[in-house]
Amino acid sequence: MHNMKTLRKQMMTLLSDNEMSAREISAAVGIGEKEVYGHLSHIARSIKSQGKKLVIHPSECMGCGYVFEKRKRFTRPGRCPICKSEHIKHPFYRIQ
Ligand SMILES: [Zn+2]
């Protein structure tokens, strides 16, 4: 069981230096990919007071190139609304 504060701090340090996908974050800090999303939304809220923000490099459809720019959720979309392809690139996150 990880200490939450330490874990989030570790994620914040990583994301300040690199643009990473949830999968990369999960591998780097040793938690499940699904858990990463919960921590990301917590981090997004807590860094606001420091004048920083969590920037999402949006998911992109590999079928037609559609970019999910307006998506607010951190998870990868399941399907493209345009061409219905399920081959969607994972979003990347970074702290700026
Ligand atoms: Zn598409």
XYZ file of C-alpha atoms and ligand atoms in Angstrom:
97
model
C 0.000 0.000 0.000
C 1.420 3.309 -1.096
C 1.376 6.462 0.913
C -0.991 8.692 -1.080
C 0.895 11.917 -0.514
C 4.223 10.430 -1.535
C 2.632 8.814 -4.541
C 1.023 12.014 -5.765
C 4.193 13.962 -5.178
C 6.065 11.417 -7.271
C 3.481 11.761 -10.041
C 3.680 15.560 -9.903
C 7.453 15.480 -10.233
C 7.243 13.123 -13.199
C 4.574 15.195 -14.927
C 6.450 18.438 -14.396
C 9.338 17.021 -16.384
C 7.641 14.760 -18.911
C 4.535 14.359 -20.966
C 3.228 10.912 -20.017
C 0.299 8.607 -20.680
C -1.591 6.931 -17.831
C 0.110 3.669 -18.755
C 3.557 5.207 -18.455
C 2.651 6.805 -15.145
C 1.293 3.505 -13.834
C 4.527 1.736 -14.766
C 6.686 4.495 -13.288
C 5.000 4.665 -9.881
C 3.856 1.049 -9.620
C 0.077 1.415 -9.415
C -2.720 0.216 -11.698
C -3.625 2.307 -14.725
C -7.175 2.780 -13.412
C -5.892 4.235 -10.157
C -3.827 6.752 -12.097
C -6.948 8.581 -13.305
C -8.240 9.169 -9.790
C -4.896 10.608 -8.734
C -4.730 12.763 -11.846
C -8.016 14.496 -11.068
C -6.894 15.051 -7.491
C -3.573 16.478 -8.684
C -5.344 18.718 -11.213
C -7.349 20.271 -8.379
C -4.517 20.586 -5.887
C -1.993 22.260 -8.206
C -4.407 25.064 -9.124
C -3.489 26.875 -5.918
C 0.147 26.850 -7.074
C -0.824 28.541 -10.329
C -0.112 25.374 -12.305
C -2.363 23.230 -14.379
C -2.597 19.722 -15.669
C -2.519 19.950 -19.434
C -4.039 17.127 -21.442
C -2.596 16.325 -24.840
C -5.856 14.904 -26.180
C -6.627 11.450 -27.488
C -6.616 11.034 -31.222
C -8.421 8.593 -33.491
C -6.020 6.469 -35.487
C -8.708 5.805 -38.069
C -9.602 9.328 -39.166
C -7.358 11.627 -37.119
C -10.199 13.085 -35.057
C -8.837 14.857 -31.961
C -10.837 14.697 -28.724
C -10.057 18.271 -27.769
C -13.122 19.012 -25.716
C -12.963 15.903 -23.613
C -12.749 16.740 -19.903
C -12.321 13.220 -18.573
C -8.864 11.798 -18.116
C -9.598 8.361 -19.473
C -9.174 7.343 -23.070
C -12.399 7.424 -25.103
C -13.639 4.030 -26.245
C -14.755 4.941 -29.706
C -14.467 7.672 -32.309
C -17.741 9.603 -32.803
C -16.881 10.247 -36.453
C -15.662 6.974 -37.944
C -16.567 4.631 -35.027
C -13.039 3.264 -34.894
C -11.920 1.868 -31.541
C -8.267 2.513 -32.284
C -7.744 5.583 -30.171
C -4.381 6.932 -29.077
C -3.977 7.413 -25.366
C -4.006 10.960 -24.053
C -0.836 12.387 -22.495
C -0.608 14.586 -19.426
C 1.795 17.221 -18.278
C 1.979 19.815 -15.538
C 2.612 23.379 -16.645
Zn -12.188 8.315 -36.261
